[in-house]
């Protein structure tokens, strides 16, 4: 089975072709960084227009790279939500058009399911596993029991982890996207700040919160600026301190979730990390240790497949298509689409998913 995947739910215009034997035949990502950099964050309307401008070429380049025509495909998979609705609509319309014109199955995929199942594309991980999904839009811990079977153990009550990195970078004047900028600045630290808060640490649930940490950072930056002491060295020390605080929070919550998941699923196969923040080397190193402490392996897909991409959408499409599923051409894009529909809705922006 060979499937074309299309992703356009945030600021990456992406297409990929994946085979059911787990080969990625082509994988193209057009990152709209130049479009959004002047605004220090993703502007939904600009993103939707950029998807319109670039999706055609992105798909054509992907087909060329794989040396395939549409007639060679066994299905078209597309992110059907959750995400910025303008972009999702662009992708869904394109996928429907290709599927209709070429008489191919069409399947709308949950973007989060794409992240959740990537470890099966890259490492053939068996169910059940614990997933830490940390990106700009999402921050949750889920037990992945099967395709379409998710138990959410915790999620953020305010910002997502990547969003916290992005806001922190903006506060410190470090540029966009924030995660890599904070990580790069932290490399120059000589005396990282150690006294930033670790919200939710030790709490009996598995939820996250980052707004208090962000406020603490803002107060620190404001005070340093007022004292005219916010120089490059201080910025590096603050960046390192902030990164450490976020990693500590993620590790504390993940260890708690590992304990719960292991008790409920003694056959838990792995701890999987996905989403853009999984590219953070500091976090990866700490997660390896935590997973080992609980007797499971850490599976971390390569960074290119951790951030938004279309290979994960094609793969999730394959997982669903080979179970005999497909979507109707009346499918309506969804701005919100939780993986665990039974879990209570939390209020934060980071839980739009
Ligand atoms: O998965 P992704 O590409 O898009 C979303 O679905 O949100 O994740 C992007 C997020 C951004 O917030 C970015 O700052 C963060 O991932 N990120 C990082 C790193 N690389 C990307 N955060 C921390 N450290 C990194 N190295
Ligand atoms: Zn994502």
mmCIF file of C-alpha atoms and ligand atoms in Angstrom:
data_model
loop_
_atom_site.group_PDB
_atom_site.id
_atom_site.type_symbol
_atom_site.label_atom_id
_atom_site.label_comp_id
_atom_site.label_asym_id
_atom_site.label_seq_id
_atom_site.Cartn_x
_atom_site.Cartn_y
_atom_site.Cartn_z
ATOM 1 C CA UNK A 1 0.000 0.000 0.000
ATOM 2 C CA UNK A 2 1.413 3.411 -1.012
ATOM 3 C CA UNK A 3 -0.204 6.525 0.463
ATOM 4 C CA UNK A 4 0.223 10.254 -0.129
ATOM 5 C CA UNK A 5 0.014 12.280 3.088
ATOM 6 C CA UNK A 6 -0.746 16.000 3.274
ATOM 7 C CA UNK A 7 -0.197 18.239 6.333
ATOM 8 C CA UNK A 8 -1.287 21.885 6.553
ATOM 9 C CA UNK A 9 -2.683 22.347 10.069
ATOM 10 C CA UNK A 10 -0.129 24.855 11.350
ATOM 11 C CA UNK A 11 2.792 26.558 9.617
ATOM 12 C CA UNK A 12 4.342 23.662 7.691
ATOM 13 C CA UNK A 13 3.089 22.918 4.202
ATOM 14 C CA UNK A 14 4.057 19.276 3.819
ATOM 15 C CA UNK A 15 3.514 16.252 1.604
ATOM 16 C CA UNK A 16 4.995 12.753 1.810
ATOM 17 C CA UNK A 17 4.610 9.350 0.264
ATOM 18 C CA UNK A 18 4.925 6.329 2.548
ATOM 19 C CA UNK A 19 4.628 2.592 1.889
ATOM 20 C CA UNK A 20 3.062 0.124 4.320
ATOM 21 C CA UNK A 21 6.425 -1.653 4.678
ATOM 22 C CA UNK A 22 7.493 1.539 6.513
ATOM 23 C CA UNK A 23 9.553 3.070 3.713
ATOM 24 C CA UNK A 24 9.331 6.843 3.266
ATOM 25 C CA UNK A 25 9.485 7.260 -0.509
ATOM 26 C CA UNK A 26 9.399 11.056 -0.469
ATOM 27 C CA UNK A 27 9.021 13.686 2.216
ATOM 28 C CA UNK A 28 8.768 17.424 1.511
ATOM 29 C CA UNK A 29 8.324 20.152 4.103
ATOM 30 C CA UNK A 30 7.927 23.818 3.271
ATOM 31 C CA UNK A 31 8.313 25.645 6.599
ATOM 32 C CA UNK A 32 6.659 29.061 6.528
ATOM 33 C CA UNK A 33 9.280 30.617 8.790
ATOM 34 C CA UNK A 34 9.922 33.727 6.663
ATOM 35 C CA UNK A 35 6.175 34.477 6.494
ATOM 36 C CA UNK A 36 5.691 34.451 10.286
ATOM 37 C CA UNK A 37 9.048 35.689 11.614
ATOM 38 C CA UNK A 38 8.118 39.411 11.370
ATOM 39 C CA UNK A 39 5.225 38.697 13.783
ATOM 40 C CA UNK A 40 7.164 36.521 16.234
ATOM 41 C CA UNK A 41 4.607 33.710 15.937
ATOM 42 C CA UNK A 42 2.242 31.937 13.567
ATOM 43 C CA UNK A 43 -0.476 34.195 12.110
ATOM 44 C CA UNK A 44 -3.395 31.910 11.156
ATOM 45 C CA UNK A 45 -4.609 33.898 8.143
ATOM 46 C CA UNK A 46 -1.101 34.247 6.713
ATOM 47 C CA UNK A 47 -0.565 30.507 7.266
ATOM 48 C CA UNK A 48 -3.755 29.619 5.367
ATOM 49 C CA UNK A 49 -2.767 31.815 2.415
ATOM 50 C CA UNK A 50 0.764 30.417 2.387
ATOM 51 C CA UNK A 51 -0.647 26.861 2.310
ATOM 52 C CA UNK A 52 -2.756 27.883 -0.696
ATOM 53 C CA UNK A 53 0.335 29.313 -2.409
ATOM 54 C CA UNK A 54 2.645 26.376 -1.741
ATOM 55 C CA UNK A 55 0.636 23.165 -1.449
ATOM 56 C CA UNK A 56 0.405 22.500 -5.212
ATOM 57 C CA UNK A 57 4.177 22.750 -5.709
ATOM 58 C CA UNK A 58 4.901 20.817 -2.529
ATOM 59 C CA UNK A 59 2.781 17.863 -3.676
ATOM 60 C CA UNK A 60 4.192 17.988 -7.218
ATOM 61 C CA UNK A 61 7.764 17.974 -5.875
ATOM 62 C CA UNK A 62 6.929 15.045 -3.601
ATOM 63 C CA UNK A 63 5.444 12.988 -6.442
ATOM 64 C CA UNK A 64 8.529 13.734 -8.581
ATOM 65 C CA UNK A 65 10.884 12.793 -5.751
ATOM 66 C CA UNK A 66 9.143 9.411 -5.394
ATOM 67 C CA UNK A 67 8.973 8.957 -9.171
ATOM 68 C CA UNK A 68 5.262 8.154 -8.901
ATOM 69 C CA UNK A 69 2.029 9.333 -10.508
ATOM 70 C CA UNK A 70 -1.300 9.676 -8.695
ATOM 71 C CA UNK A 71 -2.438 6.433 -10.380
ATOM 72 C CA UNK A 72 0.248 4.574 -8.376
ATOM 73 C CA UNK A 73 -1.260 5.590 -5.034
ATOM 74 C CA UNK A 74 -3.523 3.439 -2.859
ATOM 75 C CA UNK A 75 -4.917 6.333 -0.879
ATOM 76 C CA UNK A 76 -4.739 10.023 0.028
ATOM 77 C CA UNK A 77 -4.414 10.877 3.732
ATOM 78 C CA UNK A 78 -4.706 14.412 5.047
ATOM 79 C CA UNK A 79 -4.729 16.153 8.405
ATOM 80 C CA UNK A 80 -8.449 16.682 9.049
ATOM 81 C CA UNK A 81 -7.833 18.530 12.339
ATOM 82 C CA UNK A 82 -7.136 19.667 14.946
ATOM 83 C CA UNK A 83 -5.350 22.856 13.948
ATOM 84 C CA UNK A 84 -5.688 26.287 12.402
ATOM 85 C CA UNK A 85 -8.873 25.805 10.485
ATOM 86 C CA UNK A 86 -7.950 27.812 7.357
ATOM 87 C CA UNK A 87 -4.932 25.645 6.710
ATOM 88 C CA UNK A 88 -6.785 22.419 7.494
ATOM 89 C CA UNK A 89 -9.474 23.380 4.957
ATOM 90 C CA UNK A 90 -6.823 23.981 2.267
ATOM 91 C CA UNK A 91 -5.307 20.528 2.825
ATOM 92 C CA UNK A 92 -8.623 18.683 3.045
ATOM 93 C CA UNK A 93 -9.953 20.283 -0.166
ATOM 94 C CA UNK A 94 -6.747 19.367 -1.991
ATOM 95 C CA UNK A 95 -6.823 15.769 -0.743
ATOM 96 C CA UNK A 96 -10.476 15.337 -1.665
ATOM 97 C CA UNK A 97 -9.828 16.760 -5.143
ATOM 98 C CA UNK A 98 -6.925 14.383 -5.836
ATOM 99 C CA UNK A 99 -8.833 11.396 -4.441
ATOM 100 C CA UNK A 100 -11.978 12.207 -6.420
ATOM 101 C CA UNK A 101 -10.141 12.920 -9.677
ATOM 102 C CA UNK A 102 -8.146 9.691 -9.505
ATOM 103 C CA UNK A 103 -10.727 7.429 -7.874
ATOM 104 C CA UNK A 104 -8.602 6.784 -4.752
ATOM 105 C CA UNK A 105 -9.634 6.231 -1.124
ATOM 106 C CA UNK A 106 -9.590 9.418 0.966
ATOM 107 C CA UNK A 107 -8.897 9.393 4.677
ATOM 108 C CA UNK A 108 -8.912 12.354 7.088
ATOM 109 C CA UNK A 109 -6.418 11.793 9.886
ATOM 110 C CA UNK A 110 -6.185 13.336 13.348
ATOM 111 C CA UNK A 111 -2.924 15.343 13.393
ATOM 112 C CA UNK A 112 -2.272 14.115 16.938
ATOM 113 C CA UNK A 113 -2.718 10.527 15.836
ATOM 114 C CA UNK A 114 -0.027 11.254 13.246
ATOM 115 C CA UNK A 115 2.364 12.246 16.049
ATOM 116 C CA UNK A 116 1.141 9.349 18.220
ATOM 117 C CA UNK A 117 1.777 6.622 15.616
ATOM 118 C CA UNK A 118 5.094 7.945 14.209
ATOM 119 C CA UNK A 119 7.033 5.596 16.493
ATOM 120 C CA UNK A 120 5.412 2.661 14.674
ATOM 121 C CA UNK A 121 6.621 4.039 11.334
ATOM 122 C CA UNK A 122 10.165 4.610 12.570
ATOM 123 C CA UNK A 123 10.615 1.832 15.155
ATOM 124 C CA UNK A 124 7.700 -0.583 14.712
ATOM 125 C CA UNK A 125 6.737 -0.071 18.377
ATOM 126 C CA UNK A 126 4.047 -2.456 19.661
ATOM 127 C CA UNK A 127 0.929 -1.309 21.549
ATOM 128 C CA UNK A 128 0.503 -0.292 24.326
ATOM 129 C CA UNK A 129 3.006 2.495 24.908
ATOM 130 C CA UNK A 130 3.099 5.760 26.812
ATOM 131 C CA UNK A 131 3.319 8.851 24.639
ATOM 132 C CA UNK A 132 4.613 12.234 25.741
ATOM 133 C CA UNK A 133 3.375 14.588 23.033
ATOM 134 C CA UNK A 134 5.040 17.973 23.341
ATOM 135 C CA UNK A 135 4.764 20.567 20.607
ATOM 136 C CA UNK A 136 3.769 24.177 20.033
ATOM 137 C CA UNK A 137 0.080 23.335 20.167
ATOM 138 C CA UNK A 138 -0.104 20.247 22.333
ATOM 139 C CA UNK A 139 1.244 18.955 25.610
ATOM 140 C CA UNK A 140 -0.207 15.672 26.772
ATOM 141 C CA UNK A 141 0.556 12.233 28.147
ATOM 142 C CA UNK A 142 -1.411 9.398 26.554
ATOM 143 C CA UNK A 143 -1.444 5.643 26.709
ATOM 144 C CA UNK A 144 -1.617 4.516 23.078
ATOM 145 C CA UNK A 145 -3.525 1.228 23.287
ATOM 146 C CA UNK A 146 -4.210 0.798 19.570
ATOM 147 C CA UNK A 147 -5.170 2.716 16.440
ATOM 148 C CA UNK A 148 -7.913 5.076 17.611
ATOM 149 C CA UNK A 149 -7.608 3.866 21.214
ATOM 150 C CA UNK A 150 -6.083 6.494 23.462
ATOM 151 C CA UNK A 151 -6.258 7.092 27.200
ATOM 152 C CA UNK A 152 -5.244 10.607 28.159
ATOM 153 C CA UNK A 153 -3.481 10.622 31.520
ATOM 154 C CA UNK A 154 -2.741 14.331 31.559
ATOM 155 C CA UNK A 155 -2.573 17.520 29.525
ATOM 156 C CA UNK A 156 -1.674 21.156 29.980
ATOM 157 C CA UNK A 157 -4.106 23.421 31.759
ATOM 158 C CA UNK A 158 -2.676 26.532 30.029
ATOM 159 C CA UNK A 159 0.267 26.690 27.601
ATOM 160 C CA UNK A 160 1.822 23.852 25.635
ATOM 161 C CA UNK A 161 5.528 23.195 26.270
ATOM 162 C CA UNK A 162 6.575 24.456 22.821
ATOM 163 C CA UNK A 163 4.374 27.497 23.258
ATOM 164 C CA UNK A 164 6.175 28.178 26.557
ATOM 165 C CA UNK A 165 9.532 27.983 24.749
ATOM 166 C CA UNK A 166 8.222 30.295 22.008
ATOM 167 C CA UNK A 167 6.905 32.874 24.482
ATOM 168 C CA UNK A 168 10.093 32.698 26.564
ATOM 169 C CA UNK A 169 12.222 33.268 23.457
ATOM 170 C CA UNK A 170 10.104 36.281 22.528
ATOM 171 C CA UNK A 171 10.455 37.680 26.065
ATOM 172 C CA UNK A 172 14.222 37.303 25.920
ATOM 173 C CA UNK A 173 14.462 38.656 22.356
ATOM 174 C CA UNK A 174 15.742 35.350 21.019
ATOM 175 C CA UNK A 175 13.703 34.987 17.837
ATOM 176 C CA UNK A 176 11.283 32.464 16.364
ATOM 177 C CA UNK A 177 10.738 29.511 16.562
ATOM 178 C CA UNK A 178 11.578 29.714 20.217
ATOM 179 C CA UNK A 179 12.574 26.177 21.210
ATOM 180 C CA UNK A 180 15.705 25.919 19.072
ATOM 181 C CA UNK A 181 16.582 29.559 19.895
ATOM 182 C CA UNK A 182 16.375 28.959 23.660
ATOM 183 C CA UNK A 183 18.328 25.700 23.344
ATOM 184 C CA UNK A 184 21.047 27.443 21.297
ATOM 185 C CA UNK A 185 21.281 30.383 23.716
ATOM 186 C CA UNK A 186 21.463 27.975 26.665
ATOM 187 C CA UNK A 187 24.647 26.472 25.239
ATOM 188 C CA UNK A 188 26.452 29.692 26.187
ATOM 189 C CA UNK A 189 25.383 29.583 29.850
ATOM 190 C CA UNK A 190 28.027 29.791 32.542
ATOM 191 C CA UNK A 191 25.732 29.906 35.601
ATOM 192 C CA UNK A 192 22.167 28.826 34.709
ATOM 193 C CA UNK A 193 19.391 30.346 36.833
ATOM 194 C CA UNK A 194 18.224 27.614 39.213
ATOM 195 C CA UNK A 195 15.392 29.333 41.045
ATOM 196 C CA UNK A 196 12.641 29.425 38.413
ATOM 197 C CA UNK A 197 9.450 27.570 39.500
ATOM 198 C CA UNK A 198 8.520 23.989 38.499
ATOM 199 C CA UNK A 199 4.697 24.232 38.260
ATOM 200 C CA UNK A 200 2.639 21.103 39.066
ATOM 201 C CA UNK A 201 5.649 19.182 40.362
ATOM 202 C CA UNK A 202 4.538 16.297 42.578
ATOM 203 C CA UNK A 203 0.832 16.743 41.825
ATOM 204 C CA UNK A 204 -1.238 13.519 41.899
ATOM 205 C CA UNK A 205 -2.650 14.048 38.376
ATOM 206 C CA UNK A 206 -0.460 14.100 35.250
ATOM 207 C CA UNK A 207 -1.353 17.613 34.093
ATOM 208 C CA UNK A 208 1.069 20.367 33.075
ATOM 209 C CA UNK A 209 1.118 24.127 33.529
ATOM 210 C CA UNK A 210 3.643 26.623 32.199
ATOM 211 C CA UNK A 211 2.049 30.036 32.627
ATOM 212 C CA UNK A 212 3.508 30.558 36.120
ATOM 213 C CA UNK A 213 6.965 29.747 34.844
ATOM 214 C CA UNK A 214 6.516 32.200 31.998
ATOM 215 C CA UNK A 215 5.396 34.922 34.439
ATOM 216 C CA UNK A 216 8.398 34.254 36.673
ATOM 217 C CA UNK A 217 10.664 34.586 33.660
ATOM 218 C CA UNK A 218 8.992 37.832 32.579
ATOM 219 C CA UNK A 219 9.450 39.323 36.048
ATOM 220 C CA UNK A 220 13.102 38.328 36.018
ATOM 221 C CA UNK A 221 13.699 39.794 32.545
ATOM 222 C CA UNK A 222 11.883 43.034 33.468
ATOM 223 C CA UNK A 223 13.951 43.419 36.627
ATOM 224 C CA UNK A 224 17.212 42.754 34.798
ATOM 225 C CA UNK A 225 16.274 45.216 32.055
ATOM 226 C CA UNK A 226 15.426 47.865 34.679
ATOM 227 C CA UNK A 227 18.878 47.341 36.199
ATOM 228 C CA UNK A 228 20.403 47.448 32.686
ATOM 229 C CA UNK A 229 21.844 44.022 33.468
ATOM 230 C CA UNK A 230 20.181 42.049 30.680
ATOM 231 C CA UNK A 231 23.293 41.314 28.616
ATOM 232 C CA UNK A 232 24.149 38.278 26.456
ATOM 233 C CA UNK A 233 25.685 36.345 29.348
ATOM 234 C CA UNK A 234 22.597 36.870 31.541
ATOM 235 C CA UNK A 235 20.339 35.953 28.650
ATOM 236 C CA UNK A 236 22.220 32.676 28.163
ATOM 237 C CA UNK A 237 21.969 31.868 31.882
ATOM 238 C CA UNK A 238 18.249 32.634 31.887
ATOM 239 C CA UNK A 239 17.690 30.560 28.736
ATOM 240 C CA UNK A 240 19.480 27.608 30.325
ATOM 241 C CA UNK A 241 17.511 28.036 33.559
ATOM 242 C CA UNK A 242 14.224 28.209 31.698
ATOM 243 C CA UNK A 243 15.052 25.167 29.574
ATOM 244 C CA UNK A 244 15.980 23.217 32.708
ATOM 245 C CA UNK A 245 12.736 24.216 34.420
ATOM 246 C CA UNK A 246 10.620 23.066 31.454
ATOM 247 C CA UNK A 247 12.543 19.801 31.202
ATOM 248 C CA UNK A 248 12.172 19.214 34.963
ATOM 249 C CA UNK A 249 8.398 19.736 34.707
ATOM 250 C CA UNK A 250 8.108 17.401 31.729
ATOM 251 C CA UNK A 251 10.207 14.746 33.453
ATOM 252 C CA UNK A 252 8.283 14.941 36.749
ATOM 253 C CA UNK A 253 4.921 14.553 34.985
ATOM 254 C CA UNK A 254 6.218 11.805 32.682
ATOM 255 C CA UNK A 255 7.641 9.758 35.548
ATOM 256 C CA UNK A 256 4.311 9.997 37.344
ATOM 257 C CA UNK A 257 2.511 8.873 34.177
ATOM 258 C CA UNK A 258 4.988 6.008 33.696
ATOM 259 C CA UNK A 259 4.146 4.760 37.177
ATOM 260 C CA UNK A 260 0.409 4.818 36.420
ATOM 261 C CA UNK A 261 0.751 3.374 32.909
ATOM 262 C CA UNK A 262 3.004 0.523 34.090
ATOM 263 C CA UNK A 263 0.530 -0.380 36.848
ATOM 264 C CA UNK A 264 -2.396 -0.450 34.412
ATOM 265 C CA UNK A 265 -0.502 -2.008 31.500
ATOM 266 C CA UNK A 266 2.249 -4.331 32.760
ATOM 267 C CA UNK A 267 3.101 -5.074 29.098
ATOM 268 C CA UNK A 268 3.845 -1.403 28.362
ATOM 269 C CA UNK A 269 6.330 -1.581 25.477
ATOM 270 C CA UNK A 270 7.990 1.830 25.511
ATOM 271 C CA UNK A 271 7.999 5.487 26.385
ATOM 272 C CA UNK A 272 7.622 7.435 23.156
ATOM 273 C CA UNK A 273 8.242 11.151 22.790
ATOM 274 C CA UNK A 274 6.860 13.114 19.849
ATOM 275 C CA UNK A 275 6.147 16.686 18.775
ATOM 276 C CA UNK A 276 8.533 19.547 18.080
ATOM 277 C CA UNK A 277 9.867 19.820 21.644
ATOM 278 C CA UNK A 278 11.076 16.206 21.362
ATOM 279 C CA UNK A 279 13.881 17.676 19.246
ATOM 280 C CA UNK A 280 15.326 19.123 22.478
ATOM 281 C CA UNK A 281 18.503 17.197 23.258
ATOM 282 C CA UNK A 282 18.364 18.028 26.942
ATOM 283 C CA UNK A 283 14.868 16.571 27.232
ATOM 284 C CA UNK A 284 15.836 13.464 25.270
ATOM 285 C CA UNK A 285 18.781 12.720 27.544
ATOM 286 C CA UNK A 286 16.597 13.033 30.661
ATOM 287 C CA UNK A 287 13.831 10.897 29.156
ATOM 288 C CA UNK A 288 16.252 8.067 28.345
ATOM 289 C CA UNK A 289 17.144 7.881 32.027
ATOM 290 C CA UNK A 290 13.506 8.039 33.186
ATOM 291 C CA UNK A 291 12.424 5.302 30.788
ATOM 292 C CA UNK A 292 15.287 3.067 31.955
ATOM 293 C CA UNK A 293 14.259 3.611 35.589
ATOM 294 C CA UNK A 294 10.865 2.127 34.707
ATOM 295 C CA UNK A 295 12.307 -0.736 32.663
ATOM 296 C CA UNK A 296 11.129 0.467 29.257
ATOM 297 C CA UNK A 297 12.996 1.873 26.272
ATOM 298 C CA UNK A 298 12.699 5.458 25.089
ATOM 299 C CA UNK A 299 11.690 5.710 21.468
ATOM 300 C CA UNK A 300 12.309 9.156 20.023
ATOM 301 C CA UNK A 301 11.771 9.483 16.281
ATOM 302 C CA UNK A 302 14.380 11.568 14.426
ATOM 303 C CA UNK A 303 13.750 15.315 14.869
ATOM 304 C CA UNK A 304 12.475 15.733 11.283
ATOM 305 C CA UNK A 305 9.678 13.272 12.055
ATOM 306 C CA UNK A 306 9.019 14.791 15.508
ATOM 307 C CA UNK A 307 8.130 18.235 14.204
ATOM 308 C CA UNK A 308 5.154 18.621 11.892
ATOM 309 C CA UNK A 309 5.535 16.587 8.716
ATOM 310 C CA UNK A 310 3.382 14.680 6.261
ATOM 311 C CA UNK A 311 5.064 11.272 6.567
ATOM 312 C CA UNK A 312 3.308 10.834 9.906
ATOM 313 C CA UNK A 313 -0.008 11.688 8.270
ATOM 314 C CA UNK A 314 0.577 9.216 5.437
ATOM 315 C CA UNK A 315 1.514 6.552 8.011
ATOM 316 C CA UNK A 316 -1.558 7.168 10.197
ATOM 317 C CA UNK A 317 -3.569 6.961 6.966
ATOM 318 C CA UNK A 318 -1.989 3.574 6.213
ATOM 319 C CA UNK A 319 -2.777 2.304 9.722
ATOM 320 C CA UNK A 320 -6.431 3.271 9.231
ATOM 321 C CA UNK A 321 -6.797 2.256 5.569
ATOM 322 C CA UNK A 322 -5.424 -1.212 6.266
ATOM 323 C CA UNK A 323 -8.110 -1.613 8.928
ATOM 324 C CA UNK A 324 -10.611 -1.010 6.122
ATOM 325 C CA UNK A 325 -11.482 2.562 7.063
ATOM 326 C CA UNK A 326 -11.922 5.551 4.801
ATOM 327 C CA UNK A 327 -13.578 8.978 5.103
ATOM 328 C CA UNK A 328 -16.515 10.287 3.105
ATOM 329 C CA UNK A 329 -16.170 13.214 0.700
ATOM 330 C CA UNK A 330 -18.524 15.097 3.003
ATOM 331 C CA UNK A 331 -15.854 15.081 5.729
ATOM 332 C CA UNK A 332 -15.799 18.458 7.538
ATOM 333 C CA UNK A 333 -12.437 19.787 8.881
ATOM 334 C CA UNK A 334 -12.256 19.978 12.677
ATOM 335 C CA UNK A 335 -10.504 22.805 14.598
ATOM 336 C CA UNK A 336 -10.674 20.665 17.752
ATOM 337 C CA UNK A 337 -10.368 16.911 17.790
ATOM 338 C CA UNK A 338 -9.225 15.239 21.040
ATOM 339 C CA UNK A 339 -7.618 11.799 20.775
ATOM 340 C CA UNK A 340 -9.336 10.677 23.964
ATOM 341 C CA UNK A 341 -12.919 11.882 23.518
ATOM 342 C CA UNK A 342 -13.794 10.645 27.017
ATOM 343 C CA UNK A 343 -11.203 12.831 28.784
ATOM 344 C CA UNK A 344 -12.463 16.080 30.334
ATOM 345 C CA UNK A 345 -11.894 19.256 28.309
ATOM 346 C CA UNK A 346 -9.163 21.441 29.821
ATOM 347 C CA UNK A 347 -9.153 25.191 29.360
ATOM 348 C CA UNK A 348 -5.706 26.005 27.947
ATOM 349 C CA UNK A 349 -4.671 27.029 24.463
ATOM 350 C CA UNK A 350 -2.286 24.109 24.493
ATOM 351 C CA UNK A 351 -5.172 21.685 24.679
ATOM 352 C CA UNK A 352 -6.921 22.800 21.504
ATOM 353 C CA UNK A 353 -6.100 19.266 20.570
HETATM 354 O O1 LIG B 1 5.352 19.673 16.314
HETATM 355 P P1 LIG B 1 5.672 21.063 15.911
HETATM 356 O O2 LIG B 1 6.536 21.264 14.695
HETATM 357 O O3 LIG B 1 4.382 21.893 15.627
HETATM 358 C C1 LIG B 1 3.246 21.861 16.393
HETATM 359 O O4 LIG B 1 2.381 20.985 16.138
HETATM 360 O O5 LIG B 1 3.168 22.723 17.291
HETATM 361 O O6 LIG B 1 6.336 21.772 17.164
HETATM 362 C C2 LIG B 1 6.852 23.078 17.105
HETATM 363 C C3 LIG B 1 7.273 23.491 18.512
HETATM 364 C C4 LIG B 1 7.616 24.958 18.621
HETATM 365 O O7 LIG B 1 6.968 25.490 19.753
HETATM 366 C C5 LIG B 1 9.122 24.952 18.819
HETATM 367 O O8 LIG B 1 9.595 26.050 19.570
HETATM 368 C C6 LIG B 1 9.353 23.626 19.529
HETATM 369 O O9 LIG B 1 8.428 22.745 18.924
HETATM 370 N N1 LIG B 1 10.716 23.141 19.366
HETATM 371 C C7 LIG B 1 11.592 23.008 20.384
HETATM 372 C C8 LIG B 1 12.807 22.570 19.800
HETATM 373 N N2 LIG B 1 12.628 22.459 18.456
HETATM 374 C C9 LIG B 1 11.336 22.813 18.206
HETATM 375 N N3 LIG B 1 11.441 23.199 21.702
HETATM 376 C C10 LIG B 1 12.511 22.971 22.478
HETATM 377 N N4 LIG B 1 13.714 22.577 22.011
HETATM 378 C C11 LIG B 1 13.915 22.374 20.693
HETATM 379 N N5 LIG B 1 15.111 21.980 20.246
HETATM 380 ZN ZN1 LIG B 2 2.072 18.839 15.477
#
